[in-house]
PDB file of C-alpha atoms in Angstrom:
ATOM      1  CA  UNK A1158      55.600 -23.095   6.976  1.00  0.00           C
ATOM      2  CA  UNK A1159      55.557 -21.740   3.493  1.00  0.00           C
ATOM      3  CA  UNK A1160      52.339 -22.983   2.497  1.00  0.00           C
ATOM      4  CA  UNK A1161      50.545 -21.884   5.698  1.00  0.00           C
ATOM      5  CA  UNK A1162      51.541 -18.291   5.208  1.00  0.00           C
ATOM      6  CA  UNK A1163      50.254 -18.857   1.578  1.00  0.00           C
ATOM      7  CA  UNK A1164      47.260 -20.236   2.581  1.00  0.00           C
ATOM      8  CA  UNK A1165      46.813 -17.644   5.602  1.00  0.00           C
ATOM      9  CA  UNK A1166      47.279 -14.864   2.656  1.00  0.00           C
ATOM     10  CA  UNK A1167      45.022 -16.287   0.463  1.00  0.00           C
ATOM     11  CA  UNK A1168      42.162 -16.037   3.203  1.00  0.00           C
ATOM     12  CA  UNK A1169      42.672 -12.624   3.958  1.00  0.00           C
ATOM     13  CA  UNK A1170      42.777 -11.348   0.695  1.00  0.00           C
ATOM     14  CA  UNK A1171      39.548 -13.260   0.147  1.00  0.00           C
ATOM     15  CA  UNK A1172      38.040 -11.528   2.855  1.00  0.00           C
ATOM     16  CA  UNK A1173      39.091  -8.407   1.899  1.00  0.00           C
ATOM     17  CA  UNK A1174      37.251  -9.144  -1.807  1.00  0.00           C
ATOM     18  CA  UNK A1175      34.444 -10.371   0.000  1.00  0.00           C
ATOM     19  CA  UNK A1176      34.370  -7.263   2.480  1.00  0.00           C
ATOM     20  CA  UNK A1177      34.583  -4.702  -1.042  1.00  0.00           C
ATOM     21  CA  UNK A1178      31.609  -7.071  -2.740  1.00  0.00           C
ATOM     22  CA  UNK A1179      29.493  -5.953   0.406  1.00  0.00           C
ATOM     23  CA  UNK A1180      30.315  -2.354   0.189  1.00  0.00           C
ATOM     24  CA  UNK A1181      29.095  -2.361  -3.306  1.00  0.00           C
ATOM     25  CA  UNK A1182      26.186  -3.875  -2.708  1.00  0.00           C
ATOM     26  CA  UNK A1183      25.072  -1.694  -0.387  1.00  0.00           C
ATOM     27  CA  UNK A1184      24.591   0.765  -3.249  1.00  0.00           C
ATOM     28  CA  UNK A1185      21.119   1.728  -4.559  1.00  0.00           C
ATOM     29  CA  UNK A1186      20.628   0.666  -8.113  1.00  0.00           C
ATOM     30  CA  UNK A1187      18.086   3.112  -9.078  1.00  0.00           C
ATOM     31  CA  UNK A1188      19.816   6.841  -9.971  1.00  0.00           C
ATOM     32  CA  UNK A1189      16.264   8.024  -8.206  1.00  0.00           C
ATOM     33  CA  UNK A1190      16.924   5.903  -4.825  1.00  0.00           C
ATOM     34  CA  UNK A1191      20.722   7.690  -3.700  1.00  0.00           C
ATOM     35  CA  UNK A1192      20.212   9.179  -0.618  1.00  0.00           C
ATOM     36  CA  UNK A1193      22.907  10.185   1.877  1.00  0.00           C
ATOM     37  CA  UNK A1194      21.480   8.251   5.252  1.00  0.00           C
ATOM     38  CA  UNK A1195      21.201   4.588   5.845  1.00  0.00           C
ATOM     39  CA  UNK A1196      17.933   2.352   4.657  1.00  0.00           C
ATOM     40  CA  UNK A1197      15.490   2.006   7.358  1.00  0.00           C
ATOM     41  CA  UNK A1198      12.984  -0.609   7.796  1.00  0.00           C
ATOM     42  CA  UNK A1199       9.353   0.473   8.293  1.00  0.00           C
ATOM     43  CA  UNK A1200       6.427  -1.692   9.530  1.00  0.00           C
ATOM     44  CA  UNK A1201       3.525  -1.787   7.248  1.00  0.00           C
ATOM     45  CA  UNK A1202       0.346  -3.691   6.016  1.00  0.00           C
ATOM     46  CA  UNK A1203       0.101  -5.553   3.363  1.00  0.00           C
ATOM     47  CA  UNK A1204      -3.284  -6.494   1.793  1.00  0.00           C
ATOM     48  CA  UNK A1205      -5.013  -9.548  -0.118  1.00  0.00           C
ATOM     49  CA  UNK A1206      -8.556  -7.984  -0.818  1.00  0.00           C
ATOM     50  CA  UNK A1207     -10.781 -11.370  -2.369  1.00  0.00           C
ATOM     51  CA  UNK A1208     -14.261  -9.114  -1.461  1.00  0.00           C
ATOM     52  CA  UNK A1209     -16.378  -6.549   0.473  1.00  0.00           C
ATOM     53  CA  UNK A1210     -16.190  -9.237   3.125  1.00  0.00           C
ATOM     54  CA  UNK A1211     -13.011 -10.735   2.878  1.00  0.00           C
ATOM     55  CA  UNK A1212      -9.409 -10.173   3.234  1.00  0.00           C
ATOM     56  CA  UNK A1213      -6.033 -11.414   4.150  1.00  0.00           C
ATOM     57  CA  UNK A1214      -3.360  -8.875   5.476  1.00  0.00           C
ATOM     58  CA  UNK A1215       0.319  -9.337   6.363  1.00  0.00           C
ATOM     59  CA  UNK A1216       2.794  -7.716   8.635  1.00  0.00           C
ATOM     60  CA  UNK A1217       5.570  -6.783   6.800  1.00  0.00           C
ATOM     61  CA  UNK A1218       9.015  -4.781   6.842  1.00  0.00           C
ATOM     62  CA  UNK A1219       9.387  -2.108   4.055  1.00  0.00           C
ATOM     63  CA  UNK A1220      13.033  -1.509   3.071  1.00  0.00           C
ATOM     64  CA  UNK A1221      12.780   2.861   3.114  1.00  0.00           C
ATOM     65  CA  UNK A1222      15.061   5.216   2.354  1.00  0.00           C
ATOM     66  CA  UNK A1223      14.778   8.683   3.806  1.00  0.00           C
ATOM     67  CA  UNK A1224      11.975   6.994   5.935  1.00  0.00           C
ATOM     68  CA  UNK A1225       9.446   7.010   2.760  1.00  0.00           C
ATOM     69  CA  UNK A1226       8.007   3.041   1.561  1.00  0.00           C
ATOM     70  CA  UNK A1227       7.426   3.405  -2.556  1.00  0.00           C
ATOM     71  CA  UNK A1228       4.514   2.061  -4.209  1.00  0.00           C
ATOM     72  CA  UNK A1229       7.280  -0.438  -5.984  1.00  0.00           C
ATOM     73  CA  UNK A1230       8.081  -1.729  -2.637  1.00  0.00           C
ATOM     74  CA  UNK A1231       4.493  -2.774  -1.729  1.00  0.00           C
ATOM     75  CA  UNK A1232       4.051  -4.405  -4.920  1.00  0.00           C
ATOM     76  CA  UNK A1233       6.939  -6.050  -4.121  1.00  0.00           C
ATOM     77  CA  UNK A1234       5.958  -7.252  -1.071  1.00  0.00           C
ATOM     78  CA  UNK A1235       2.435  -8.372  -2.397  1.00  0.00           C
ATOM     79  CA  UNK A1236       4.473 -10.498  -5.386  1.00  0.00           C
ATOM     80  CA  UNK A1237       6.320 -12.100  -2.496  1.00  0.00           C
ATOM     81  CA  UNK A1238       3.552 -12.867  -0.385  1.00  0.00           C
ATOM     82  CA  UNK A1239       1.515 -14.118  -3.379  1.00  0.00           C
ATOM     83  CA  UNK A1240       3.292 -15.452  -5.917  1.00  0.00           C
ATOM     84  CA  UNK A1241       1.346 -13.383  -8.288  1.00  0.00           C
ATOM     85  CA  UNK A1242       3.657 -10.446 -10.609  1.00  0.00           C
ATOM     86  CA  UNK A1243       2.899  -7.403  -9.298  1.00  0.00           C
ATOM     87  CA  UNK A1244       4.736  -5.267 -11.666  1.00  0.00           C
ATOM     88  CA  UNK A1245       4.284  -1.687 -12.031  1.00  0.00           C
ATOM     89  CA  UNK A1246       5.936   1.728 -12.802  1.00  0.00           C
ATOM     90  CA  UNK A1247       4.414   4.287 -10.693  1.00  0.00           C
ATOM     91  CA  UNK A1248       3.851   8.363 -10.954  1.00  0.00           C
ATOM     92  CA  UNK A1249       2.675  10.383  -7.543  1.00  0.00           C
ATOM     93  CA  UNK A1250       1.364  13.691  -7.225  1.00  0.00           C
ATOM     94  CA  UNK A1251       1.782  15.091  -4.338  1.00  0.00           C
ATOM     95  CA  UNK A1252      -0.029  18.348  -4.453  1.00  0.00           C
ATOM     96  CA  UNK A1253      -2.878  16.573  -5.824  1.00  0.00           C
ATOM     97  CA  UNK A1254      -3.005  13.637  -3.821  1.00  0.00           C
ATOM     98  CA  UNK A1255      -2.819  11.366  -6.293  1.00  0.00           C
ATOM     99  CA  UNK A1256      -0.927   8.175  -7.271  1.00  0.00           C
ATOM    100  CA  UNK A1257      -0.711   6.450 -10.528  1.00  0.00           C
ATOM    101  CA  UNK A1258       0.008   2.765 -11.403  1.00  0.00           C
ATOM    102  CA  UNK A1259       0.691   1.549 -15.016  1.00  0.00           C
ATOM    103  CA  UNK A1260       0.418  -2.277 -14.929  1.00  0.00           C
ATOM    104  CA  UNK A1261       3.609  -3.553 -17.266  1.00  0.00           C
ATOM    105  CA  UNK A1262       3.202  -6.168 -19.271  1.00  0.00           C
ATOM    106  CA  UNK A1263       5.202  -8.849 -16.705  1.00  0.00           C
ATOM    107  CA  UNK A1264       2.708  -8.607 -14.646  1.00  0.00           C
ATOM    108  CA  UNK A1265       0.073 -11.262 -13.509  1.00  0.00           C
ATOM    109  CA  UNK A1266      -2.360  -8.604 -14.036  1.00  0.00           C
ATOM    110  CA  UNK A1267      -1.132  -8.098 -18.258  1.00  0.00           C
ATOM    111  CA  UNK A1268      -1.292 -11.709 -18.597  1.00  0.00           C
ATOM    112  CA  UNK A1269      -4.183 -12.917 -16.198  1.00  0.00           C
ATOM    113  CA  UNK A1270      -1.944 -16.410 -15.691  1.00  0.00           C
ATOM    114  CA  UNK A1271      -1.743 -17.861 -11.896  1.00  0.00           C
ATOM    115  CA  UNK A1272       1.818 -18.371 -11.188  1.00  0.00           C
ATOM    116  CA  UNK A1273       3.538 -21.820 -11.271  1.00  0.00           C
ATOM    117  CA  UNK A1274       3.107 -23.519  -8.659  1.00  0.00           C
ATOM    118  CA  UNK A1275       0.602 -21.678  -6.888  1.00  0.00           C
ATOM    119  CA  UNK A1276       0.270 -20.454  -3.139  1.00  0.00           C
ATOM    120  CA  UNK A1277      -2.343 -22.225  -1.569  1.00  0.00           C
ATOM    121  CA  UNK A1278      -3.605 -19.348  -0.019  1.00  0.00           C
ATOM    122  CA  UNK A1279      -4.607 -17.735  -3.246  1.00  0.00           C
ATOM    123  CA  UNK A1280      -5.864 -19.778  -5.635  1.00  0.00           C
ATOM    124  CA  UNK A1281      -8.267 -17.989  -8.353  1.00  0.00           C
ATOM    125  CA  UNK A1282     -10.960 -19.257 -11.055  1.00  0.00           C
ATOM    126  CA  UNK A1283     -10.417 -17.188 -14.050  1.00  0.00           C
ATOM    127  CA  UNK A1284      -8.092 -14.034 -15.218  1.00  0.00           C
ATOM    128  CA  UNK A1285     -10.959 -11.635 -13.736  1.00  0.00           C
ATOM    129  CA  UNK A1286     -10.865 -12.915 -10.255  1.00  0.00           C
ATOM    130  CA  UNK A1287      -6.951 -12.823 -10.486  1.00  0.00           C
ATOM    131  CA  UNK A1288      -7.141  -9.285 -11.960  1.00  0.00           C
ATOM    132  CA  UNK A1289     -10.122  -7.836  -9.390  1.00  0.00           C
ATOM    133  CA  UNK A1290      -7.801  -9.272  -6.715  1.00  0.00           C
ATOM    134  CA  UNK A1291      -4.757  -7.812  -7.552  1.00  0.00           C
ATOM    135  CA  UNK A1292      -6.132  -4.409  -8.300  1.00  0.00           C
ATOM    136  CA  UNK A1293      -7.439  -3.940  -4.885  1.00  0.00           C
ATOM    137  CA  UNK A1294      -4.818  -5.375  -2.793  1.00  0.00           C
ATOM    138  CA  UNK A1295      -2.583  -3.005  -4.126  1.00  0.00           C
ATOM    139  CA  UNK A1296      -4.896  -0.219  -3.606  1.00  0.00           C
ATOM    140  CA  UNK A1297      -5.904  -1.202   0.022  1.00  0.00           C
ATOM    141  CA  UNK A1298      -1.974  -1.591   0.670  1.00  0.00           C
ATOM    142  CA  UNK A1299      -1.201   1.956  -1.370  1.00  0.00           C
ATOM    143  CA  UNK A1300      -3.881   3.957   1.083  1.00  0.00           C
ATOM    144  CA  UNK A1301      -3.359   1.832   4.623  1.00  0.00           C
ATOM    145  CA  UNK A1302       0.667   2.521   4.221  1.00  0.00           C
ATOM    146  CA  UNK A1303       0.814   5.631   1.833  1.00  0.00           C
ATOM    147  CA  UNK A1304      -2.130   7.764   3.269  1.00  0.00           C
ATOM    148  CA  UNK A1305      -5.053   9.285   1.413  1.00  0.00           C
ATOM    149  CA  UNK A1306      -4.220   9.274  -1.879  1.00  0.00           C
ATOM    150  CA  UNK A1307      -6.405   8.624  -5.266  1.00  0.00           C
ATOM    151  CA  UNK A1308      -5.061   5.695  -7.259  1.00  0.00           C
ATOM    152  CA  UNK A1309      -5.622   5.537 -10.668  1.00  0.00           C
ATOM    153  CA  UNK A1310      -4.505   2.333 -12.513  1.00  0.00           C
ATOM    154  CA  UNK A1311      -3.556   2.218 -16.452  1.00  0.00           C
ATOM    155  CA  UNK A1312      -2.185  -0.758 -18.051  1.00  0.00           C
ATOM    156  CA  UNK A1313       1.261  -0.999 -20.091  1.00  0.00           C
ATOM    157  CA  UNK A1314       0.676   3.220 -20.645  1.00  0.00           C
ATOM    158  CA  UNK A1315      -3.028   2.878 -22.056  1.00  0.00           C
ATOM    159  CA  UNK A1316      -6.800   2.993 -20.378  1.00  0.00           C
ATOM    160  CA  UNK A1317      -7.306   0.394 -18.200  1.00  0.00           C
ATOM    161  CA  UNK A1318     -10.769  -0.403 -19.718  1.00  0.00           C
ATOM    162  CA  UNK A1319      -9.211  -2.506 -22.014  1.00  0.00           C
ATOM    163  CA  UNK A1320      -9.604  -5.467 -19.705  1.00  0.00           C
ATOM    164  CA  UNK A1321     -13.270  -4.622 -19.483  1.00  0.00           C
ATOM    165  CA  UNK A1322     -13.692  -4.992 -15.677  1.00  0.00           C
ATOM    166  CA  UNK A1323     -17.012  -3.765 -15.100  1.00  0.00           C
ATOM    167  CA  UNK A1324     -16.293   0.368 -15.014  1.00  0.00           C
ATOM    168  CA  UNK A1325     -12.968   0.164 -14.261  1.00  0.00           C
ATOM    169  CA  UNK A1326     -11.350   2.896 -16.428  1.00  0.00           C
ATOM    170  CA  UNK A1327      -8.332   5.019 -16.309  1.00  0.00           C
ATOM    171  CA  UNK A1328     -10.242   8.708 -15.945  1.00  0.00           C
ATOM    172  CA  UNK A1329     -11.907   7.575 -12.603  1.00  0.00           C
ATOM    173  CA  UNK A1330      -9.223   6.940  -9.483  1.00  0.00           C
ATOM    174  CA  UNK A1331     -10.445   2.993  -8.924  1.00  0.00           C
ATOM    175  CA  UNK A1332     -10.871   4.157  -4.873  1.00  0.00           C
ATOM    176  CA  UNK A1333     -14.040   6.005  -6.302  1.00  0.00           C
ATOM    177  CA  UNK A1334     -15.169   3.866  -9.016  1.00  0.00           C
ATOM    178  CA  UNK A1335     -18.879   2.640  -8.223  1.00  0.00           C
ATOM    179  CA  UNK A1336     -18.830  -0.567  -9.014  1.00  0.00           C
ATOM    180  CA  UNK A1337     -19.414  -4.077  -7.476  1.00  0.00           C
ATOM    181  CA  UNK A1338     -15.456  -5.192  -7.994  1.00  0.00           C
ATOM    182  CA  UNK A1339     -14.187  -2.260  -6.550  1.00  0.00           C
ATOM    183  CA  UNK A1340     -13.533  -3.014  -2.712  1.00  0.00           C
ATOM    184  CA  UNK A1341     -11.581  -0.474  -1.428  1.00  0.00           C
ATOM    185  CA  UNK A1342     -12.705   3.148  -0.385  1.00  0.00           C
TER     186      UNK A1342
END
């Protein structure tokens, strides 16, 4: 009888640990995140932009607190869906409609490397197919989720036009950039 009270207080404590790891979890880990209500989960769009003519897109469900889907989270999503490092710190401004991306050096982008093992579904032949990819997906998934916003792309804090992708440059938001690489508008 002894050891089955043991072993019947030795599973509730464990639930009770297990019950406090949950709480704890349920906390956001960026200072910027803490709001007071709930997460809610919003439907969005996700986008894989290969040209004018062709594209891929994905249902998915944003995490959101306070209702709003971050920039961070669709990159998130398009890493997941992927399998390419979509990894970016992100500045908006609201008054001026405008949204910036810096590229950090984890990503795909940085680098120009496929991921190991590849998805079948996107397969690339070089670093500037991989890179022209990338940057409009995440533009066509910024505008079709976030609104109308400009979205102006830097990489790891400097100009963009580093990677010399056509006229791709930091002054210009990339949604207005003429060029042939640029997809979205």
């Amino acid at each position: 009888m002894k050891k089955y009270i043991a072993v019947l207080l030795a599973a509730l404590l464990l639930i009770s640990l297990s019950a406090c790891a949950e709480e704890k979890n349920e906390e956001p880990t960026d200072k910027h995140e803490i709001h007071t209500e709930d997460p809610e989960r919003i439907t969005g769009m996700i986008y894989g932009v290969f040209s004018d003519d062709y594209s891929k897109n994905l249902s998915t469900e944003f995490s959101a607190h306070g209702g709003v889907v971050t920039v961070e989270r669709i990159a998130a999503g398009l890493t997941g869906w992927t399998g390419l490092k979509f990894r970016v710190s992100v500045s908006t401004d609201e008054e001026n409609k405008k949204i910036t991306v810096d590229w950090l050096e984890e990503s795909s982008l940085y680098s120009g490397t496929m991921p190991d093992p590849q998805h079948e579904e996107f397969v690339f032949k070089d670093e500037t197919e991989i890179r022209v990819f990338m940057l409009n997906s995440l533009c066509q998934s910024i505008m079709n989720n976030l609104g109308d916003y400009d979205v102006y792309y830097t990489l790891c804090g400097e100009d963009i036009s580093s990677l010399g992708l056509d006229s791709i440059t930091s002054e210009t938001p990339f949604n207005k950039t003429e060029s042939e690489i640029v997809y979205v508008k």
